[in-house]
Coordinates of N, CA, C and O in Angstrom, one line a residue:
M1155 N 254.4 109.1 244.8 CA 254.5 108.1 243.8 C 255.8 108.2 243.1 O 256.3 109.2 242.9
D1156 N 256.4 107.1 242.8 CA 257.7 107.0 242.1 C 257.5 107.4 240.7 O 256.8 106.8 239.9
I1157 N 258.2 108.5 240.3 CA 258.2 109.1 239.0 C 258.7 108.1 237.9 O 258.4 108.1 236.8
S1158 N 259.6 107.2 238.3 CA 260.2 106.3 237.4 C 259.2 105.4 236.7 O 259.4 104.8 235.7
K1159 N 258.0 105.2 237.3 CA 256.9 104.4 236.8 C 256.0 105.2 235.8 O 255.1 104.7 235.2
R1160 N 256.3 106.5 235.7 CA 255.5 107.3 234.8 C 256.2 107.5 233.5 O 257.4 107.5 233.4
S1161 N 255.3 107.5 232.4 CA 255.8 107.6 231.1 C 254.8 108.4 230.3 O 253.8 108.8 230.8
L1162 N 255.1 108.7 229.0 CA 254.1 109.3 228.2 C 252.8 108.5 228.2 O 251.7 109.0 228.2
G1163 N 253.0 107.2 228.2 CA 251.8 106.3 228.2 C 250.9 106.5 229.4 O 249.7 106.6 229.4
T1164 N 251.6 106.6 230.6 CA 250.8 106.9 231.8 C 250.2 108.3 231.8 O 249.1 108.5 232.4
L1165 N 250.9 109.2 231.2 CA 250.3 110.6 231.1 C 249.0 110.5 230.2 O 248.0 111.1 230.6
F1166 N 249.1 109.8 229.1 CA 247.9 109.7 228.3 C 246.8 108.9 229.0 O 245.6 109.3 228.9
E1167 N 247.1 107.9 229.8 CA 246.1 107.2 230.6 C 245.5 108.2 231.5 O 244.2 108.2 231.7
Q1168 N 246.3 109.0 232.2 CA 245.8 110.0 233.2 C 244.8 111.0 232.5 O 243.9 111.5 233.1
L1169 N 245.1 111.3 231.2 CA 244.3 112.2 230.4 C 243.1 111.5 229.8 O 242.2 112.1 229.2
G1170 N 243.0 110.2 230.0 CA 241.8 109.5 229.5 C 241.9 109.1 228.0 O 240.9 109.0 227.4
L1171 N 243.2 109.1 227.5 CA 243.4 108.8 226.1 C 244.1 107.5 225.9 O 244.7 106.9 226.8
A1172 N 244.0 107.0 224.7 CA 244.6 105.7 224.3 C 246.1 105.9 224.6 O 246.7 107.0 224.2
S1173 N 246.8 105.0 225.2 CA 248.2 105.2 225.6 C 249.2 104.3 225.0 O 250.4 104.4 225.4
D1174 N 248.9 103.5 224.0 CA 249.9 102.7 223.3 C 250.7 103.6 222.4 O 250.3 104.8 222.1
D1175 N 251.9 103.2 222.0 CA 252.8 104.0 221.2 C 252.2 104.5 219.9 O 252.3 105.7 219.5
A1176 N 251.4 103.6 219.2 CA 250.8 104.0 218.0 C 249.8 105.1 218.2 O 249.7 106.1 217.4
S1177 N 249.0 105.0 219.3 CA 248.0 106.1 219.6 C 248.6 107.4 219.9 O 248.1 108.5 219.5
I1178 N 249.7 107.3 220.7 CA 250.5 108.6 221.0 C 251.0 109.2 219.7 O 250.8 110.5 219.5
T1179 N 251.6 108.5 218.9 CA 252.1 109.0 217.6 C 251.0 109.6 216.8 O 251.2 110.7 216.2
Q1180 N 249.9 108.9 216.7 CA 248.7 109.4 215.9 C 248.2 110.7 216.5 O 247.9 111.6 215.8
F1181 N 248.2 110.8 217.9 CA 247.7 112.0 218.5 C 248.6 113.2 218.2 O 248.2 114.3 217.8
V1182 N 249.9 113.0 218.3 CA 250.9 114.0 218.0 C 250.8 114.5 216.5 O 250.9 115.7 216.2
T1183 N 250.7 113.5 215.6 CA 250.5 113.8 214.2 C 249.2 114.6 213.9 O 249.2 115.5 213.1
R1184 N 248.2 114.2 214.6 CA 246.9 114.8 214.3 C 246.8 116.3 214.8 O 246.3 117.1 214.2
Y1185 N 247.4 116.5 216.0 CA 247.2 117.8 216.7 C 248.4 118.7 216.6 O 248.3 119.9 216.9
G1186 N 249.5 118.2 216.1 CA 250.7 119.1 216.0 C 250.9 119.6 214.6 O 250.2 119.1 213.7
P1187 N 251.7 120.6 214.4 CA 252.3 121.3 215.4 C 251.4 122.4 216.0 O 250.6 123.0 215.2
L1188 N 251.6 122.7 217.3 CA 250.8 123.8 217.9 C 251.5 125.1 217.6 O 252.7 125.2 217.5
P1189 N 250.7 126.1 217.4 CA 251.2 127.5 217.2 C 252.1 127.9 218.5 O 251.7 127.6 219.6
R1190 N 253.1 128.6 218.2 CA 254.0 129.0 219.3 C 253.3 129.8 220.4 O 253.6 129.6 221.6
E1191 N 252.4 130.6 220.0 CA 251.7 131.5 221.0 C 250.7 130.8 221.9 O 250.2 131.3 222.8
L1192 N 250.3 129.5 221.5 CA 249.3 128.8 222.2 C 249.9 127.9 223.3 O 250.8 127.1 223.0
T1193 N 249.5 128.0 224.5 CA 250.0 127.1 225.5 C 249.4 125.7 225.4 O 248.3 125.6 224.8
L1194 N 250.1 124.7 225.8 CA 249.6 123.4 225.6 C 248.2 123.2 226.2 O 247.3 122.7 225.6
A1195 N 248.0 123.7 227.4 CA 246.7 123.6 228.1 C 245.6 124.3 227.4 O 244.4 124.0 227.6
D1196 N 245.9 125.3 226.6 CA 244.9 126.1 225.9 C 244.5 125.6 224.5 O 243.7 126.1 223.9
A1197 N 245.2 124.5 224.2 CA 244.9 123.9 222.9 C 243.4 123.5 222.8 O 242.9 123.0 223.8
P1198 N 242.7 123.7 221.7 CA 241.3 123.4 221.6 C 240.8 122.0 221.7 O 239.7 121.7 221.9
F1199 N 241.7 121.0 221.6 CA 241.3 119.6 221.6 C 241.2 119.0 223.0 O 240.8 117.9 223.2
W1200 N 241.6 119.8 224.1 CA 241.5 119.2 225.4 C 240.1 119.5 226.0 O 239.5 120.5 225.7
S1201 N 239.6 118.6 226.8 CA 238.4 118.9 227.6 C 238.8 119.8 228.7 O 240.0 120.0 229.0
E1202 N 237.9 120.4 229.4 CA 238.2 121.3 230.5 C 239.0 120.6 231.6 O 239.9 121.1 232.1
S1203 N 238.6 119.3 231.9 CA 239.3 118.6 233.0 C 240.8 118.3 232.6 O 241.7 118.3 233.4
Q1204 N 240.9 117.9 231.3 CA 242.3 117.6 230.8 C 243.2 118.9 230.8 O 244.3 118.9 231.3
A1205 N 242.6 120.0 230.4 CA 243.3 121.3 230.4 C 243.7 121.7 231.8 O 244.8 122.1 232.1
N1206 N 242.8 121.5 232.8 CA 243.1 121.8 234.2 C 244.2 120.9 234.7 O 245.1 121.4 235.5
F1207 N 244.2 119.7 234.4 CA 245.2 118.7 234.8 C 246.6 119.2 234.3 O 247.5 119.2 235.1
L1208 N 246.6 119.6 233.1 CA 247.9 120.0 232.5 C 248.4 121.3 233.1 O 249.5 121.5 233.5
R1209 N 247.5 122.3 233.3 CA 247.8 123.6 234.0 C 248.3 123.3 235.4 O 249.3 123.9 235.8
E1210 N 247.6 122.5 236.1 CA 247.9 122.3 237.5 C 249.2 121.5 237.6 O 250.1 121.8 238.5
G1211 N 249.4 120.6 236.8 CA 250.7 119.8 236.8 C 251.9 120.7 236.6 O 252.9 120.4 237.2
L1212 N 251.8 121.6 235.7 CA 252.9 122.5 235.5 C 253.0 123.6 236.6 O 254.1 123.9 237.1
A1213 N 251.9 124.2 237.0 CA 251.9 125.2 238.0 C 252.5 124.7 239.3 O 253.2 125.4 240.1
D1214 N 252.1 123.4 239.7 CA 252.5 122.8 240.9 C 253.9 122.2 240.8 O 254.4 121.6 241.8
D1215 N 254.5 122.2 239.6 CA 255.7 121.4 239.4 C 255.6 120.0 239.9 O 256.4 119.5 240.6
S1216 N 254.5 119.4 239.5 CA 254.1 118.0 240.0 C 255.0 117.0 239.4 O 255.8 117.3 238.5
D1217 N 254.9 115.8 239.8 CA 255.6 114.6 239.2 C 255.3 114.5 237.7 O 256.1 113.9 236.9
W1218 N 254.2 115.1 237.3 CA 253.8 115.0 235.9 C 254.4 116.1 235.0 O 254.4 116.0 233.8
A1219 N 255.0 117.1 235.6 CA 255.5 118.3 234.9 C 256.5 118.0 233.8 O 256.4 118.5 232.6
E1220 N 257.4 117.1 234.0 CA 258.4 116.7 233.0 C 257.8 116.1 231.8 O 258.1 116.3 230.7
L1221 N 256.8 115.2 232.1 CA 256.1 114.5 231.0 C 255.2 115.5 230.2 O 255.0 115.4 229.0
I1222 N 254.6 116.4 230.9 CA 253.8 117.4 230.2 C 254.6 118.3 229.3 O 254.3 118.5 228.2
D1223 N 255.8 118.6 229.8 CA 256.8 119.4 229.0 C 257.2 118.6 227.8 O 257.3 119.1 226.7
E1224 N 257.4 117.3 228.0 CA 257.8 116.4 226.8 C 256.7 116.3 225.8 O 257.0 116.5 224.6
L1225 N 255.5 116.2 226.2 CA 254.3 116.2 225.3 C 254.2 117.5 224.6 O 254.0 117.6 223.4
D1226 N 254.4 118.6 225.3 CA 254.4 119.9 224.7 C 255.4 120.0 223.6 O 255.1 120.5 222.5
A1227 N 256.6 119.6 223.9 CA 257.7 119.7 222.9 C 257.4 118.8 221.7 O 257.6 119.2 220.5
M1228 N 256.8 117.6 221.9 CA 256.4 116.8 220.8 C 255.4 117.4 219.9 O 255.4 117.3 218.7
L1229 N 254.5 118.2 220.5 CA 253.4 118.8 219.7 C 253.9 120.1 219.0 O 253.1 120.7 218.3
R1230 N 255.1 120.6 219.3 CA 255.7 121.8 218.7 C 256.4 121.5 217.4 O 256.7 122.4 216.7
H1231 N 256.8 120.2 217.2 CA 257.6 119.9 216.0 C 256.8 119.6 214.8 O 255.7 119.1 214.8

């Protein structure tokens, strides 16, 4: 699949979350900042399937990895 068609919005869709800009901002505000020692996938607000998707996306260096890293950085600020 062409990564140029992927965005934070499509990542949120893949995770089964509302994907418009306002919803993404609200999510980051609600759940950030994450403690430094907590990995993104281990955050308590993910379902098991969401956490597995995030772990696998990073472990496999999938097309999603860059966007997962971007979301992680957003939740650290």
